[in-house]
Amino acid sequence: MAMGKYSRVDGKKSSNYCSTITVVVFVALCLVGAWMFMSSSVSDQNSDSSSQEKVNDVKRVAGENNSKQFEDSPGDLPDDATKEDGNTVDSQSDSQSEVHEDHNVTEKESEGTVEDNKDEKTESKNMVEENQDEKTESKNMVEENQDEKTESQEEPKTETEKDGKTEDRESNSGDGESNSEAGEMPAQGDETNKSEQTESEESSGENKSELDEGEKNSDSGESANENNQDDATENNVDGQENDQTSIEILPAGAQSELLNETNTQNGAWSTQVVESQKEKISQQSSISKDQNGHAWKLCNVTAGPDYVPCLDNWYVIRRLSSTKHYEHRERHCPQEAPTCLVSIPKGYRRSIKWPKSKDKIWYYNVPHTKLAEVKGHQNWVKVTGEYLTFPGGGTQFKHGALHYIDFIQDSHPDIAWGKRTRVILDVGCGVASFGGYLFERDVLAMSFAPKDEHEAQVQFALERGIPAMLAVMGTKRLPFPSSVFDVVHCARCRVPWHVEGGKLLLELNRVLRPGGYFVWSATPVYQKLPEDVGIWKAMSKLTKSMCWDLVVIKKDKLNGVGAAIFRKPTSNDCYNNRPQNEPPLCKESDDANAAWNVPLEACMHKVPEDASVRGSRWPEQWPQRLEKPPYWLNSQVGVYGKAAPEDFAADYGHWKNVVSKSYLNGMGINWSSVRNIMDMRAVYGGFAAALRDLKVWVMNVVPIDSADTLPIIYERGLFGMYHDWCESFNTYPRTYDLLHADHLFSSLTKRCNLVAVIAEVDRILRPEGNLIVRDNVEIIGEIESLAKSLNWDIRMIYSKDNEGLLCVHKTMWRPTEPETITSAII
C-alpha cells in the first residue's frame, strides 16, 4: 500500500516535471523563432540599405571562397597601392581577426547549449522511467528541441558572421569602401561556404556568372592599379617630351669635362628618354616619398601672410639688450628653420604682368594702406579701387622719378646711366620707384630698406616687379662684396651717416667701386635749418677725411630739392697724406670681401693699385662688360678647373644654349608672366646673362659655402648677394616668379633640413610660379616627392646618367588652406 501510495506520488511528480519541461521547451522555441525572425529582418534591412555595396561583397567572396588560402597580405599588392591604402589593409586584417573571434565565441556558446540539453534529457529519462508514454513524448520533444538547437547553432553562426562583418565594417570604414570585407572568412566546410555564398547572392541579386566576372575584374583591377602606379612618373615625362629638343646639365664641382657642348641633334637631353632612366627616377621618387612624406602646417605667427622668419623672431627681438643701432631690424634666425607654410592673403590674385605692374598692383595681394595714408601726398602709393597705384613719385621727386634721374645725370654727366653706370645701390628705397624707372636707362638698382614702420614698402616694390630686399644699416656688413657698386644713392634715407666716426658711411665706402659716386639727396644739402646745417658740417668733415671729392652740389627747381655728389678715390695717395689717421685704415688681415654676419668697423680699406687686382680699373661699359671676362681673372683658375677666362666663356656659352634650347621651349613655363627671378646658386652669372633679352631681372645668390664668385657677377653688370640657404632669405613671401637651383640642394643635405629649405622655397615663390632644379637623380626624387606633397604640378622631369632635371609649378591651391585663394585668376 505504502509503495503504491508513493508510486502514485512519484508518477504525479514525473508528470508535473514533464509538463514543466514541455512549457520550457515551448517557450524556448518561441524565443528562438522570434530571435531568428528579428535577425532576418535586420539582415534584410542591411541588405536593402547597401544593396549596391553588396555587389562588391559578392565579387570578393566569390573570388576568395574558391581559393584554399585566405591571406590578406599586402605582399600581393603593388608597393604604391600598399602605401596609399595602408589603412584599408589594416582594416581588413583587423576585421578578419575579429570575425574569427566572434565566430569561435558563438560556436562555443552553441555547443554549450547542446550539452545542457543533453544533460537535461538524461535527467528526464531517469525520472520518467515508470511512465513510458510520457518518457517517449518527452524524449521526442527533447530530441526535436535538440534538432532545432542544432539548426539555430548554424543560423546564428551565419548571422554572427554577417553582424560581425557589419560591425567591423562600420567601425573600420565610415564611408562604406570596406564593404568588400563582408563574408570574408576561412572555410569551415562546403555547407558553410555554400550558405554564405547563397546568402550573399540573394542579398546582391547577382548570379554566378557575374561572380566569375567579378573575380576576373578584381584580378585585372589590381593589375591596372599596379600599372597606373608604375606609370605615374612616366606620364609626367611623356607629356613634355614632344616639345623638348635638347637639355644640358651643368656639372657640379670640378667636373669641367661635362661643360663641353653636345651636338644639338644628339644632345644630352634628347626627346626620347631611355626607359631605364625614367624608371630610376620613378623608383627614387617612390623611396623618397616614403622617407620624406611631410604633413604641412600653416605657420602660426603674428606676421601672418607677411612672415619673414629671420626678421620676425620676436622671442629674440624682445630680449635684445639694445636697439640703439637698429639691432631689432637685423636678422635673428630661429635655431631651427621653420618647416611650416606661410598663409596667403584672402583675395590674392595672380600678379599683374610687367610693365603694367610698375604702375599698379592688386590691393589684396599686399593689403596695406598705411603707407598710402602717410606718403600719398608725395606720390608714393595711392589706393584706387581694387588696386594700389604708384604715380612714380618719392620724397625727393614728387613730380616723378624720371625727371629726378635725368636731373642727377645733368648734374654730373660722367655718371652716364646705362653705360659707365650699370649697377647701383639704393639705400632706404621706399617703394623703389627710383630703381623701377632706372630700367628705362638700362640700369640695375639693388634697392633695400628695413621691415619697419613704413609698412610693406619693400613688398610693394617686389609686387611691382622691381628688385628690392629687406636690410638695414645696423651693426653688420651688408651681404655684398667690396668695390662692386658703380653708384650708391640715398634720397632722404634717414641714415645718420655722420655719427660714431662715420661707421655707416664707411660701410658704403667698402661696397662702392673706386671711382664710383655717392649721390646724397637730403635736407642738409639744401636747407638752412640749424639741425641741417650741423649735419652738413659733420658730413663735409667726414667725407673729406675719407678722401671723397665733393664733385657737385645741384638743386632741382621742379621738386625743390638738391643733391650732393661725392666721388671715391682711385688711389691711396690721399690716405697716405692725411694729417691724421681718422678714420683709420683697416688692418691688412681684414678681408674687405667678407660680408656674412661680419660686424661693422669704423675703418677704411686701401684702394687696390696693382693693375692685375680687381678694383684697380673701371669695368667695360655696358653691355660689353656682360660678355667679356674681367681683366683680373687672367691669373686665376676657374670654378670648373680650367683657366678662369676659359671657364667663364664656357659657362656663358653653356647657359645660352640651355636657356635658348630648353628653358624657353618645352618646359611648360609662360615666360610672359615671369618678371622676378632668382638663381639660388649662381656661379658666374651665366644663367642671368643668358636671359638678358627678356624683360626680367635676376637676383644672383652665391651660397656662403660656395666659391666666392659674386664679384665676377657684379663685374658683368649684374647683381646679387650672399646667403646661407639653411636660413630664410631676406624677402617677403610670394616674391619670385621663377627660382633656379643648379646643384644647390645636394650641397645642402649634409647641414640643412631639406624640408625647411623647400618650405622657404614655397614661401618666396609666388603662386603660379615655377622651380627649376638641376641635380643628381636622388635629390630630384626627393624634391619631386616634396613638391607633390605641396600639390605642385610636375611640368617636366628628365635624367641622363646620374644627373636629373625637374621643373615644378606652384599651384594657387595650398594643401593646408584649400579655400583661401579666390577662384578669380586674372
Coordinates of N, CA and C in Angstrom, one line a residue, residues 510-680:
R510 N 83.0 100.8 -48.4 CA 83.5 99.4 -48.7 C 82.9 98.9 -49.9
V511 N 81.6 99.0 -50.1 CA 80.9 98.4 -51.3 C 81.0 99.3 -52.5
L512 N 81.4 100.5 -52.4 CA 81.4 101.4 -53.6 C 82.7 101.2 -54.3
R513 N 82.6 101.1 -55.7 CA 83.7 100.9 -56.5 C 84.7 102.1 -56.5
P514 N 86.0 101.9 -56.5 CA 86.9 103.0 -56.6 C 86.6 103.8 -57.8
G515 N 86.4 105.1 -57.7 CA 86.0 106.0 -58.8 C 84.5 106.1 -58.9
G516 N 83.7 105.4 -58.0 CA 82.3 105.4 -58.0 C 81.7 106.7 -57.3
Y517 N 80.4 106.9 -57.4 CA 79.8 108.1 -56.9 C 78.8 107.8 -55.8
F518 N 78.8 108.7 -54.8 CA 77.7 108.7 -53.8 C 76.8 109.9 -54.0
V519 N 75.6 109.6 -54.3 CA 74.6 110.7 -54.6 C 73.7 110.8 -53.3
W520 N 73.8 112.0 -52.7 CA 73.1 112.2 -51.4 C 72.1 113.3 -51.6
S521 N 70.9 113.0 -51.6 CA 69.8 114.0 -51.8 C 69.0 114.0 -50.5
A522 N 69.3 115.0 -49.7 CA 68.7 115.1 -48.3 C 68.7 116.6 -47.9
T523 N 67.9 116.9 -46.9 CA 67.7 118.3 -46.5 C 68.9 119.0 -46.1
P524 N 69.9 118.3 -45.4 CA 71.2 119.1 -45.1 C 71.9 119.6 -46.3
V525 N 71.6 119.1 -47.5 CA 72.3 119.6 -48.7 C 71.7 120.9 -49.1
Y526 N 70.4 121.2 -48.9 CA 69.8 122.4 -49.5 C 69.0 123.2 -48.5
Q527 N 68.9 122.8 -47.3 CA 68.1 123.6 -46.3 C 69.1 124.2 -45.3
K528 N 68.6 125.3 -44.7 CA 69.5 126.0 -43.8 C 69.0 126.0 -42.3
L529 N 68.2 125.1 -42.0 CA 67.7 124.9 -40.6 C 69.0 124.5 -39.7
P530 N 69.0 124.9 -38.5 CA 70.1 124.7 -37.6 C 70.6 123.2 -37.6
E531 N 69.6 122.3 -37.5 CA 69.9 120.9 -37.5 C 70.6 120.4 -38.8
D532 N 70.0 120.9 -39.9 CA 70.6 120.6 -41.2 C 72.0 121.1 -41.4
V533 N 72.2 122.4 -41.0 CA 73.5 123.0 -41.1 C 74.5 122.2 -40.3
G534 N 74.2 121.7 -39.1 CA 75.1 121.0 -38.3 C 75.4 119.6 -38.9
I535 N 74.4 119.0 -39.5 CA 74.7 117.7 -40.2 C 75.6 117.9 -41.4
W536 N 75.3 119.0 -42.1 CA 76.1 119.2 -43.3 C 77.6 119.4 -43.0
K537 N 77.8 120.2 -41.9 CA 79.2 120.4 -41.5 C 79.9 119.1 -41.1
A538 N 79.2 118.3 -40.3 CA 79.7 117.0 -39.9 C 80.0 116.1 -41.1
M539 N 79.1 116.1 -42.1 CA 79.3 115.2 -43.3 C 80.4 115.8 -44.1
S540 N 80.6 117.1 -44.2 CA 81.7 117.6 -45.0 C 83.0 117.2 -44.4
K541 N 83.1 117.3 -43.1 CA 84.4 116.9 -42.4 C 84.7 115.4 -42.6
L542 N 83.6 114.6 -42.5 CA 83.8 113.1 -42.6 C 84.2 112.7 -44.0
T543 N 83.5 113.2 -45.0 CA 83.8 112.8 -46.4 C 85.2 113.3 -46.8
K544 N 85.6 114.5 -46.3 CA 87.0 115.0 -46.6 C 88.1 114.1 -46.0
S545 N 87.8 113.6 -44.7 CA 88.8 112.7 -44.1 C 88.8 111.3 -44.7
M546 N 87.7 111.0 -45.4 CA 87.7 109.7 -46.2 C 88.2 109.9 -47.6
C547 N 88.7 111.1 -47.9 CA 89.2 111.4 -49.2 C 88.2 111.3 -50.3
W548 N 86.9 111.5 -50.0 CA 85.9 111.6 -51.0 C 85.9 113.1 -51.6
D549 N 85.9 113.2 -52.9 CA 85.8 114.5 -53.5 C 84.3 114.9 -53.7
L550 N 84.0 116.1 -53.2 CA 82.7 116.7 -53.5 C 82.7 117.2 -54.9
V551 N 82.1 116.5 -55.8 CA 82.1 116.8 -57.2 C 81.2 118.0 -57.5
V552 N 79.9 117.9 -57.0 CA 79.0 119.0 -57.4 C 77.8 119.0 -56.4
I553 N 77.3 120.2 -56.2 CA 76.0 120.3 -55.4 C 75.0 121.0 -56.4
K554 N 73.9 120.4 -56.6 CA 73.0 121.0 -57.6 C 71.6 120.9 -57.0
K555 N 70.8 121.9 -57.4 CA 69.4 122.0 -56.9 C 68.4 121.7 -58.1
D556 N 67.4 120.9 -57.8 CA 66.3 120.6 -58.7 C 65.2 121.6 -58.4
K557 N 65.0 122.5 -59.3 CA 64.0 123.6 -59.1 C 62.5 123.0 -59.1
L558 N 62.3 122.0 -60.0 CA 61.0 121.5 -60.1 C 60.5 120.8 -58.8
N559 N 61.4 120.0 -58.2 CA 61.0 119.3 -57.0 C 61.4 120.1 -55.7
G560 N 62.2 121.1 -55.9 CA 62.6 121.9 -54.7 C 63.5 121.2 -53.8
V561 N 64.4 120.4 -54.4 CA 65.4 119.6 -53.6 C 66.8 119.8 -54.2
G562 N 67.8 119.4 -53.5 CA 69.1 119.4 -54.0 C 69.8 118.1 -53.8
A563 N 71.0 118.0 -54.5 CA 71.8 116.7 -54.3 C 73.2 117.1 -54.4
A564 N 73.9 116.4 -53.5 CA 75.4 116.5 -53.5 C 76.0 115.1 -54.0
I565 N 77.0 115.3 -54.9 CA 77.6 114.1 -55.5 C 79.0 114.0 -55.1
F566 N 79.4 112.9 -54.4 CA 80.8 112.6 -54.0 C 81.4 111.5 -54.8
R567 N 82.7 111.5 -54.9 CA 83.5 110.5 -55.7 C 84.5 109.9 -54.8
K568 N 84.6 108.5 -54.8 CA 85.6 107.8 -54.1 C 86.9 107.8 -54.8
P569 N 88.0 107.9 -54.1 CA 89.3 108.0 -54.8 C 89.7 106.7 -55.5
T570 N 90.6 106.8 -56.4 CA 91.1 105.6 -57.2 C 92.6 105.2 -56.8
S571 N 93.1 105.9 -55.9 CA 94.5 105.6 -55.4 C 94.5 105.8 -53.9
N572 N 95.7 105.5 -53.3 CA 95.9 105.6 -51.9 C 96.7 106.9 -51.5
D573 N 96.9 107.7 -52.4 CA 97.8 108.9 -52.2 C 97.1 109.8 -51.1
C574 N 95.9 110.0 -51.2 CA 95.2 110.9 -50.2 C 95.2 110.2 -48.8
Y575 N 95.0 108.9 -48.8 CA 95.1 108.2 -47.5 C 96.4 108.4 -46.8
N576 N 97.5 108.3 -47.6 CA 98.8 108.3 -47.0 C 99.2 109.7 -46.6
N577 N 98.6 110.7 -47.2 CA 99.0 112.1 -46.9 C 98.0 112.8 -45.9
R578 N 97.1 112.1 -45.3 CA 96.2 112.7 -44.3 C 97.0 113.1 -43.1
P579 N 96.8 114.3 -42.5 CA 97.5 114.7 -41.3 C 97.1 113.8 -40.1
Q580 N 95.9 113.2 -40.1 CA 95.5 112.3 -39.0 C 94.9 111.0 -39.6
N581 N 95.2 109.9 -39.0 CA 94.7 108.6 -39.5 C 93.2 108.4 -39.0
E582 N 92.3 109.3 -39.3 CA 90.9 109.2 -38.9 C 90.0 109.5 -40.1
P583 N 89.1 108.6 -40.4 CA 89.0 107.2 -39.9 C 90.2 106.4 -40.2
P584 N 90.5 105.4 -39.4 CA 91.8 104.7 -39.6 C 91.6 103.7 -40.8
L585 N 92.8 103.3 -41.3 CA 92.8 102.3 -42.3 C 92.6 100.9 -41.6
C586 N 91.9 100.0 -42.3 CA 91.7 98.7 -41.7 C 93.0 97.9 -41.7
K587 N 93.1 96.9 -40.9 CA 94.3 96.1 -40.8 C 94.4 95.3 -42.1
E588 N 95.7 94.9 -42.4 CA 95.9 94.2 -43.6 C 95.2 92.8 -43.6
S589 N 95.0 92.3 -42.4 CA 94.3 91.0 -42.3 C 92.8 91.1 -42.5
D590 N 92.3 92.3 -42.5 CA 90.8 92.4 -42.7 C 90.4 92.2 -44.1
D591 N 89.6 91.2 -44.3 CA 89.2 90.9 -45.7 C 88.0 91.7 -46.0
A592 N 88.1 92.6 -47.0 CA 87.0 93.5 -47.4 C 85.9 92.8 -48.0
N593 N 86.1 91.6 -48.6 CA 85.0 90.8 -49.2 C 84.2 90.0 -48.2
A594 N 84.7 89.8 -47.0 CA 84.0 89.0 -46.0 C 82.8 89.9 -45.6
A595 N 81.6 89.3 -45.8 CA 80.4 90.1 -45.6 C 79.2 89.4 -44.9
W596 N 79.4 88.1 -44.6 CA 78.3 87.4 -44.0 C 78.4 87.4 -42.4
N597 N 77.5 88.1 -41.8 CA 77.5 88.3 -40.3 C 78.8 88.8 -39.8
V598 N 79.4 89.7 -40.5 CA 80.6 90.3 -40.1 C 80.3 91.7 -39.4
P599 N 80.7 91.9 -38.2 CA 80.4 93.2 -37.5 C 81.1 94.4 -38.2
L600 N 80.4 95.5 -38.2 CA 81.0 96.7 -38.8 C 82.1 97.3 -38.0
E601 N 83.1 97.9 -38.7 CA 84.2 98.5 -38.0 C 84.4 99.9 -38.7
A602 N 84.8 100.9 -37.9 CA 85.0 102.2 -38.4 C 86.4 102.4 -39.0
C603 N 86.6 101.7 -40.1 CA 87.9 101.8 -40.8 C 87.7 101.7 -42.3
M604 N 88.7 102.1 -43.0 CA 88.7 102.1 -44.5 C 89.7 101.1 -45.0
H605 N 89.3 100.4 -46.1 CA 90.3 99.5 -46.8 C 91.0 100.3 -47.9
K606 N 92.2 100.0 -48.1 CA 93.0 100.6 -49.1 C 92.4 100.3 -50.5
V607 N 92.7 101.2 -51.4 CA 92.3 101.0 -52.8 C 93.3 100.2 -53.5
P608 N 92.9 99.1 -54.2 CA 93.9 98.3 -55.0 C 94.5 99.1 -56.1
E609 N 95.8 99.1 -56.2 CA 96.6 99.8 -57.2 C 97.3 98.9 -58.2
D610 N 97.4 97.6 -57.9 CA 98.0 96.7 -58.8 C 97.1 96.5 -60.0
A611 N 97.6 96.6 -61.2 CA 96.7 96.6 -62.4 C 96.1 95.2 -62.6
S612 N 96.6 94.2 -61.9 CA 96.0 92.8 -62.1 C 95.0 92.5 -61.0
V613 N 94.8 93.4 -60.1 CA 93.8 93.2 -59.0 C 92.5 93.9 -59.3
R614 N 91.5 93.2 -58.9 CA 90.1 93.7 -59.0 C 90.0 95.1 -58.3
G615 N 89.4 96.0 -59.0 CA 89.1 97.3 -58.5 C 90.1 98.4 -58.9
S616 N 91.2 97.9 -59.5 CA 92.2 98.9 -60.0 C 91.8 99.6 -61.2
R617 N 90.8 99.1 -62.0 CA 90.3 99.7 -63.2 C 88.8 99.6 -63.2
W618 N 88.2 100.5 -64.0 CA 86.8 100.5 -64.1 C 86.4 99.4 -65.1
P619 N 85.2 98.8 -64.9 CA 84.8 97.7 -65.9 C 84.5 98.3 -67.3
E620 N 84.4 97.4 -68.2 CA 84.0 97.8 -69.6 C 82.6 98.4 -69.5
Q621 N 82.3 99.3 -70.5 CA 81.0 99.9 -70.5 C 79.9 98.8 -70.8
W622 N 78.7 99.1 -70.4 CA 77.6 98.2 -70.7 C 77.2 98.4 -72.1
P623 N 76.9 97.3 -72.9 CA 76.7 95.9 -72.4 C 78.0 95.1 -72.7
Q624 N 79.1 95.7 -73.1 CA 80.3 94.9 -73.4 C 80.7 94.1 -72.1
R625 N 80.6 94.7 -71.0 CA 81.0 94.0 -69.7 C 80.3 92.7 -69.4
L626 N 79.1 92.5 -70.0 CA 78.3 91.3 -69.7 C 79.0 90.1 -70.3
E627 N 79.7 90.2 -71.5 CA 80.2 89.0 -72.2 C 81.7 88.9 -72.1
K628 N 82.4 89.9 -71.7 CA 83.8 89.9 -71.7 C 84.3 89.5 -70.3
P629 N 85.2 88.5 -70.2 CA 85.8 88.1 -68.9 C 86.5 89.3 -68.3
P630 N 86.3 89.4 -67.0 CA 87.0 90.5 -66.3 C 88.5 90.4 -66.4
Y631 N 89.2 91.6 -66.5 CA 90.6 91.6 -66.7 C 91.4 90.9 -65.6
W632 N 90.9 90.9 -64.4 CA 91.6 90.3 -63.2 C 91.4 88.8 -63.1
L633 N 90.8 88.1 -64.0 CA 90.6 86.7 -64.0 C 91.8 86.0 -64.6
N634 N 92.7 86.7 -65.3 CA 93.8 86.0 -66.1 C 94.7 85.1 -65.3
S635 N 94.9 85.5 -64.0 CA 95.9 84.7 -63.2 C 95.2 83.7 -62.3
Q636 N 93.9 83.4 -62.5 CA 93.2 82.5 -61.6 C 92.7 81.3 -62.4
V637 N 92.4 80.3 -61.5 CA 91.8 79.0 -62.1 C 90.3 79.1 -61.8
G638 N 89.6 78.7 -62.8 CA 88.1 78.8 -62.7 C 87.5 77.7 -61.8
V639 N 86.2 77.9 -61.6 CA 85.5 77.0 -60.7 C 85.5 75.6 -61.2
Y640 N 85.4 75.4 -62.5 CA 85.3 74.1 -63.1 C 86.7 73.5 -63.5
G641 N 87.8 74.2 -63.1 CA 89.1 73.6 -63.3 C 89.9 74.2 -64.4
K642 N 89.3 74.8 -65.3 CA 90.0 75.4 -66.4 C 90.6 76.8 -66.0
A643 N 91.4 77.4 -66.9 CA 91.8 78.8 -66.7 C 90.5 79.6 -66.6
A644 N 90.5 80.6 -65.7 CA 89.3 81.3 -65.4 C 88.7 81.9 -66.6
P645 N 89.4 82.6 -67.5 CA 88.7 83.1 -68.7 C 88.0 82.1 -69.6
E646 N 88.7 80.9 -69.7 CA 88.0 79.8 -70.5 C 86.8 79.3 -69.8
D647 N 86.9 79.2 -68.4 CA 85.8 78.7 -67.6 C 84.6 79.6 -67.8
F648 N 84.9 80.9 -67.7 CA 83.9 82.0 -67.8 C 83.2 81.9 -69.2
A649 N 84.0 81.8 -70.3 CA 83.4 81.7 -71.6 C 82.6 80.4 -71.8
A650 N 83.1 79.3 -71.3 CA 82.4 78.0 -71.4 C 81.1 78.0 -70.6
D651 N 81.1 78.6 -69.5 CA 79.9 78.7 -68.7 C 78.8 79.6 -69.4
Y652 N 79.2 80.7 -69.9 CA 78.3 81.6 -70.6 C 77.7 80.9 -71.8
G653 N 78.6 80.2 -72.6 CA 78.1 79.5 -73.8 C 77.1 78.4 -73.4
H654 N 77.4 77.7 -72.3 CA 76.6 76.6 -71.9 C 75.2 77.1 -71.5
W655 N 75.1 78.2 -70.8 CA 73.8 78.7 -70.3 C 73.0 79.3 -71.4
K656 N 73.7 79.9 -72.4 CA 72.9 80.4 -73.5 C 72.3 79.3 -74.3
N657 N 73.0 78.2 -74.4 CA 72.5 77.0 -75.1 C 71.3 76.4 -74.3
V658 N 71.5 76.2 -73.0 CA 70.4 75.6 -72.2 C 69.2 76.5 -72.2
V659 N 69.3 77.8 -72.0 CA 68.2 78.7 -72.0 C 67.4 78.7 -73.3
S660 N 68.2 78.9 -74.4 CA 67.5 79.0 -75.7 C 66.9 77.7 -76.2
K661 N 67.5 76.6 -75.9 CA 67.0 75.3 -76.5 C 66.2 74.5 -75.5
S662 N 66.2 74.8 -74.2 CA 65.5 74.0 -73.2 C 64.5 74.9 -72.4
Y663 N 65.0 75.9 -71.7 CA 64.2 76.6 -70.8 C 63.1 77.4 -71.4
L664 N 63.4 78.0 -72.6 CA 62.4 78.8 -73.2 C 61.3 78.0 -74.0
N665 N 61.6 76.8 -74.2 CA 60.7 75.9 -75.0 C 60.6 74.6 -74.3
G666 N 59.4 74.1 -74.2 CA 59.1 72.7 -73.8 C 59.1 72.5 -72.3
M667 N 59.3 73.6 -71.5 CA 59.3 73.4 -70.0 C 57.9 73.7 -69.4
G668 N 57.0 74.2 -70.2 CA 55.7 74.5 -69.7 C 55.6 75.8 -68.9
I669 N 56.6 76.7 -69.1 CA 56.7 77.9 -68.4 C 56.1 79.1 -69.3
N670 N 55.2 79.8 -68.8 CA 54.7 81.0 -69.6 C 55.6 82.2 -69.2
W671 N 56.6 82.4 -70.1 CA 57.6 83.4 -69.8 C 57.1 84.8 -69.8
S672 N 55.9 85.0 -70.4 CA 55.3 86.4 -70.4 C 54.9 86.8 -69.1
S673 N 54.7 85.8 -68.2 CA 54.3 86.1 -66.8 C 55.4 86.1 -65.8
V674 N 56.6 85.9 -66.3 CA 57.8 85.9 -65.5 C 58.5 87.2 -65.4
R675 N 58.7 87.7 -64.2 CA 59.4 89.0 -64.1 C 60.6 88.9 -63.1
N676 N 60.3 88.5 -61.8 CA 61.2 88.4 -60.8 C 61.8 87.0 -60.7
I677 N 63.1 86.8 -60.9 CA 63.8 85.6 -61.0 C 64.9 85.5 -60.0
M678 N 65.2 84.4 -59.4 CA 66.3 84.2 -58.5 C 67.1 82.9 -59.0
D679 N 68.4 83.1 -59.1 CA 69.3 82.0 -59.3 C 69.9 81.7 -57.9
M680 N 69.4 80.6 -57.4 CA 69.7 80.2 -56.0 C 71.1 79.8 -55.8

